mmCIF file of C-alpha atoms in Angstrom:
data_model
loop_
_atom_site.group_PDB
_atom_site.id
_atom_site.type_symbol
_atom_site.label_atom_id
_atom_site.label_comp_id
_atom_site.label_asym_id
_atom_site.label_seq_id
_atom_site.Cartn_x
_atom_site.Cartn_y
_atom_site.Cartn_z
ATOM 1 C CA MET A 1045 14.799 -13.888 3.496
ATOM 2 C CA LYS A 1046 15.193 -10.153 3.123
ATOM 3 C CA GLY A 1047 15.548 -7.649 0.367
ATOM 4 C CA TYR A 1048 15.951 -3.887 0.232
ATOM 5 C CA TYR A 1049 14.641 -1.250 -2.112
ATOM 6 C CA GLN A 1050 15.658 2.419 -2.228
ATOM 7 C CA SER A 1051 12.406 4.321 -2.746
ATOM 8 C CA PRO A 1052 12.111 8.088 -3.222
ATOM 9 C CA ILE A 1053 11.033 8.311 0.429
ATOM 10 C CA GLY A 1054 13.530 5.982 2.071
ATOM 11 C CA TRP A 1055 14.800 2.437 2.198
ATOM 12 C CA ILE A 1056 12.180 -0.302 2.240
ATOM 13 C CA GLU A 1057 12.851 -3.704 3.753
ATOM 14 C CA VAL A 1058 11.023 -6.626 2.126
ATOM 15 C CA ILE A 1059 10.723 -9.852 4.122
ATOM 16 C CA GLY A 1060 9.699 -13.071 2.445
ATOM 17 C CA SER A 1061 8.898 -16.685 3.141
ATOM 18 C CA GLU A 1062 8.295 -19.720 0.973
ATOM 19 C CA LYS A 1063 4.600 -18.681 0.829
ATOM 20 C CA GLY A 1064 5.111 -15.072 -0.229
ATOM 21 C CA ILE A 1065 5.930 -11.641 1.152
ATOM 22 C CA SER A 1066 5.429 -11.341 4.908
ATOM 23 C CA GLY A 1067 6.747 -7.839 5.526
ATOM 24 C CA VAL A 1068 7.220 -4.526 3.721
ATOM 25 C CA SER A 1069 8.327 -1.576 5.821
ATOM 26 C CA PHE A 1070 10.500 1.502 5.786
ATOM 27 C CA THR A 1071 13.804 0.973 7.550
ATOM 28 C CA ASP A 1072 16.949 2.724 8.657
ATOM 29 C CA ALA A 1073 18.834 -0.581 8.780
ATOM 30 C CA ALA A 1074 22.443 -0.399 7.690
ATOM 31 C CA GLU A 1075 22.287 -3.793 5.959
ATOM 32 C CA LYS A 1076 21.115 -3.344 2.371
ATOM 33 C CA GLU A 1077 22.120 -6.635 0.783
ATOM 34 C CA SER A 1078 19.205 -8.554 -0.714
ATOM 35 C CA ASP A 1079 18.703 -12.303 -0.709
ATOM 36 C CA CYS A 1080 17.994 -13.852 -4.081
ATOM 37 C CA HIS A 1081 14.497 -15.258 -3.927
ATOM 38 C CA PRO A 1082 11.773 -15.003 -6.578
ATOM 39 C CA TYR A 1083 9.206 -13.418 -4.231
ATOM 40 C CA ILE A 1084 11.695 -10.858 -2.906
ATOM 41 C CA GLU A 1085 12.877 -9.961 -6.412
ATOM 42 C CA ARG A 1086 9.304 -9.735 -7.722
ATOM 43 C CA CYS A 1087 8.192 -7.530 -4.837
ATOM 44 C CA ILE A 1088 11.162 -5.204 -5.310
ATOM 45 C CA GLN A 1089 10.371 -4.970 -9.038
ATOM 46 C CA GLU A 1090 6.700 -4.221 -8.299
ATOM 47 C CA LEU A 1091 7.699 -1.569 -5.744
ATOM 48 C CA ASP A 1092 9.982 -0.024 -8.359
ATOM 49 C CA ASP A 1093 7.123 -0.028 -10.894
ATOM 50 C CA TYR A 1094 4.793 1.526 -8.299
ATOM 51 C CA PHE A 1095 7.211 4.321 -7.408
ATOM 52 C CA LYS A 1096 7.974 5.006 -11.086
ATOM 53 C CA GLY A 1097 4.241 5.363 -11.695
ATOM 54 C CA GLU A 1098 4.114 2.399 -14.051
ATOM 55 C CA LYS A 1099 1.984 -0.036 -12.049
ATOM 56 C CA PRO A 1100 -0.637 0.925 -9.456
ATOM 57 C CA PHE A 1101 -1.134 -2.543 -7.965
ATOM 58 C CA PHE A 1102 0.768 -5.539 -6.610
ATOM 59 C CA THR A 1103 0.465 -9.175 -7.648
ATOM 60 C CA VAL A 1104 3.225 -10.777 -5.591
ATOM 61 C CA PRO A 1105 1.834 -13.449 -3.223
ATOM 62 C CA ILE A 1106 1.613 -12.359 0.391
ATOM 63 C CA ASP A 1107 2.046 -14.374 3.557
ATOM 64 C CA GLY A 1108 0.137 -12.262 6.050
ATOM 65 C CA ASN A 1109 -0.663 -13.262 9.604
ATOM 66 C CA GLY A 1110 -3.178 -11.633 11.884
ATOM 67 C CA THR A 1111 -6.294 -12.123 13.935
ATOM 68 C CA VAL A 1112 -9.633 -12.713 12.238
ATOM 69 C CA PHE A 1113 -10.521 -9.050 12.894
ATOM 70 C CA GLN A 1114 -7.203 -7.803 11.483
ATOM 71 C CA GLN A 1115 -7.652 -9.962 8.387
ATOM 72 C CA LYS A 1116 -11.132 -8.453 7.849
ATOM 73 C CA VAL A 1117 -9.727 -4.942 8.188
ATOM 74 C CA TRP A 1118 -6.796 -5.616 5.850
ATOM 75 C CA SER A 1119 -9.079 -7.226 3.297
ATOM 76 C CA GLU A 1120 -11.298 -4.135 3.297
ATOM 77 C CA VAL A 1121 -8.285 -1.792 3.181
ATOM 78 C CA ASN A 1122 -7.109 -3.707 0.123
ATOM 79 C CA CYS A 1123 -10.426 -2.794 -1.554
ATOM 80 C CA ILE A 1124 -9.834 0.972 -1.287
ATOM 81 C CA PRO A 1125 -9.383 2.054 -4.906
ATOM 82 C CA PHE A 1126 -5.979 3.302 -5.979
ATOM 83 C CA GLY A 1127 -5.687 7.059 -5.491
ATOM 84 C CA GLN A 1128 -8.626 7.206 -3.084
ATOM 85 C CA THR A 1129 -9.034 7.131 0.679
ATOM 86 C CA ALA A 1130 -11.479 5.787 3.246
ATOM 87 C CA SER A 1131 -11.952 6.712 6.883
ATOM 88 C CA TYR A 1132 -11.415 4.379 9.813
ATOM 89 C CA SER A 1133 -15.148 4.617 10.537
ATOM 90 C CA LYS A 1134 -16.043 3.692 6.951
ATOM 91 C CA ILE A 1135 -13.835 0.602 7.179
ATOM 92 C CA ALA A 1136 -15.491 -0.275 10.506
ATOM 93 C CA ASP A 1137 -18.930 0.045 8.884
ATOM 94 C CA LYS A 1138 -17.916 -2.076 5.900
ATOM 95 C CA ILE A 1139 -16.700 -4.955 8.070
ATOM 96 C CA GLY A 1140 -19.894 -4.879 10.134
ATOM 97 C CA SER A 1141 -18.394 -3.310 13.273
ATOM 98 C CA PRO A 1142 -19.576 0.319 13.127
ATOM 99 C CA GLN A 1143 -18.368 1.112 16.663
ATOM 100 C CA ALA A 1144 -14.864 -0.226 16.048
ATOM 101 C CA SER A 1145 -13.080 2.739 14.439
ATOM 102 C CA ARG A 1146 -10.290 2.656 17.019
ATOM 103 C CA ALA A 1147 -9.886 -1.104 16.641
ATOM 104 C CA VAL A 1148 -9.655 -0.586 12.876
ATOM 105 C CA GLY A 1149 -6.877 1.929 13.512
ATOM 106 C CA MET A 1150 -5.063 -0.537 15.749
ATOM 107 C CA ALA A 1151 -5.407 -3.323 13.158
ATOM 108 C CA ASN A 1152 -4.160 -0.936 10.494
ATOM 109 C CA GLY A 1153 -1.146 -0.206 12.685
ATOM 110 C CA LYS A 1154 -0.347 -3.925 12.863
ATOM 111 C CA ASN A 1155 -0.221 -4.215 9.063
ATOM 112 C CA LYS A 1156 3.240 -5.578 8.252
ATOM 113 C CA LEU A 1157 2.677 -5.286 4.509
ATOM 114 C CA GLY A 1158 2.777 -1.523 4.093
ATOM 115 C CA ILE A 1159 2.090 -0.279 0.553
ATOM 116 C CA LEU A 1160 1.077 -3.805 -0.587
ATOM 117 C CA ILE A 1161 -1.908 -3.610 1.774
ATOM 118 C CA PRO A 1162 -2.407 0.148 1.356
ATOM 119 C CA CYS A 1163 -2.958 1.255 4.952
ATOM 120 C CA HIS A 1164 -1.777 4.728 3.899
ATOM 121 C CA ARG A 1165 -5.193 5.155 2.200
ATOM 122 C CA VAL A 1166 -7.004 5.069 5.557
ATOM 123 C CA ILE A 1167 -7.579 8.525 7.017
ATOM 124 C CA GLY A 1168 -9.455 10.181 9.864
ATOM 125 C CA LYS A 1169 -13.164 10.927 9.573
ATOM 126 C CA ASN A 1170 -12.393 14.617 9.030
ATOM 127 C CA SER A 1171 -9.853 13.721 6.288
ATOM 128 C CA SER A 1172 -6.934 14.114 8.688
ATOM 129 C CA LEU A 1173 -3.797 12.085 8.076
ATOM 130 C CA THR A 1174 -3.580 10.238 11.352
ATOM 131 C CA GLY A 1175 -1.908 7.057 12.428
ATOM 132 C CA TYR A 1176 0.791 5.958 10.026
ATOM 133 C CA ALA A 1177 3.567 3.769 11.421
ATOM 134 C CA TRP A 1178 6.174 5.149 9.015
ATOM 135 C CA GLU A 1179 5.538 8.869 9.632
ATOM 136 C CA THR A 1180 2.740 11.079 8.394
ATOM 137 C CA TRP A 1181 4.862 12.815 5.755
ATOM 138 C CA ARG A 1182 5.320 9.449 3.995
ATOM 139 C CA LYS A 1183 1.575 8.828 4.109
ATOM 140 C CA GLN A 1184 1.008 12.235 2.505
ATOM 141 C CA TRP A 1185 3.680 11.543 -0.109
ATOM 142 C CA LEU A 1186 2.140 8.162 -1.031
ATOM 143 C CA LEU A 1187 -1.357 9.664 -1.335
ATOM 144 C CA ASN A 1188 -0.038 12.515 -3.502
ATOM 145 C CA HIS A 1189 1.947 10.043 -5.617
ATOM 146 C CA GLU A 1190 -1.150 7.930 -6.249
ATOM 147 C CA LYS A 1191 -3.299 10.945 -7.115
ATOM 148 C CA LYS A 1192 -0.623 12.139 -9.522
ATOM 149 C CA MET A 1193 -0.360 8.680 -11.108
ATOM 150 C CA LEU A 1194 -4.141 8.457 -11.353
ATOM 151 C CA GLY A 1195 -4.318 11.874 -13.002
ATOM 152 C CA GLU A 1196 -1.626 10.956 -15.524
ATOM 153 C CA ARG A 1197 -3.310 7.625 -16.280
ATOM 154 C CA ASN A 1198 -6.695 9.314 -16.762
ATOM 155 C CA HIS A 1199 -5.072 11.897 -19.037
ATOM 156 C CA LEU A 1200 -3.428 9.138 -21.102
ATOM 157 C CA ASN A 1201 -6.667 7.134 -21.261
ATOM 158 C CA ILE A 1202 -8.633 10.205 -22.391
ATOM 159 C CA ALA A 1203 -5.996 11.054 -25.015
ATOM 160 C CA LYS A 1204 -5.992 7.449 -26.246
ATOM 161 C CA ARG A 1205 -9.786 7.373 -26.385
ATOM 162 C CA ASN A 1206 -9.907 10.716 -28.232
ATOM 163 C CA SER A 1207 -7.410 9.477 -30.829
ATOM 164 C CA GLU A 1208 -9.454 6.281 -31.265
ATOM 165 C CA LEU A 1209 -12.625 8.338 -31.791
ATOM 166 C CA LYS A 1210 -10.889 10.394 -34.505
ATOM 167 C CA SER A 1211 -9.841 7.239 -36.390
#
């Protein structure tokens, strides 16, 4: 099952199974017709909410496959807070393999659930934007988008809190 979503930074192909979403990636594919399936439709809606700045997280079930090491990496990548980044070496430390920065990068590159498992939040030790399967400019755009959304959310939360304090 496949679905397509036109994001501000290109078409995204969503692949699903009976268990959940198994692939989210940017595509140049000419085919843009989506299959009707609840997981595909839900993922497309959540992507739309994400790109509109309305929802900073995803709840659609995922059907991810990978080695034990890749699963550890992806689980840790999923813990990087929205709007923040972590280095490959920090991820390696967190999973108990401090010498495995390159292996973390390779596992990150095998992530088939881009954006849902936010591999774009993983950066080089010196804050460089390295290693993104769908081009570095998209990685930069996604990071900027999240920082902007985070700033707007913080502003709204502060304004809401201030109005509550005045009441």
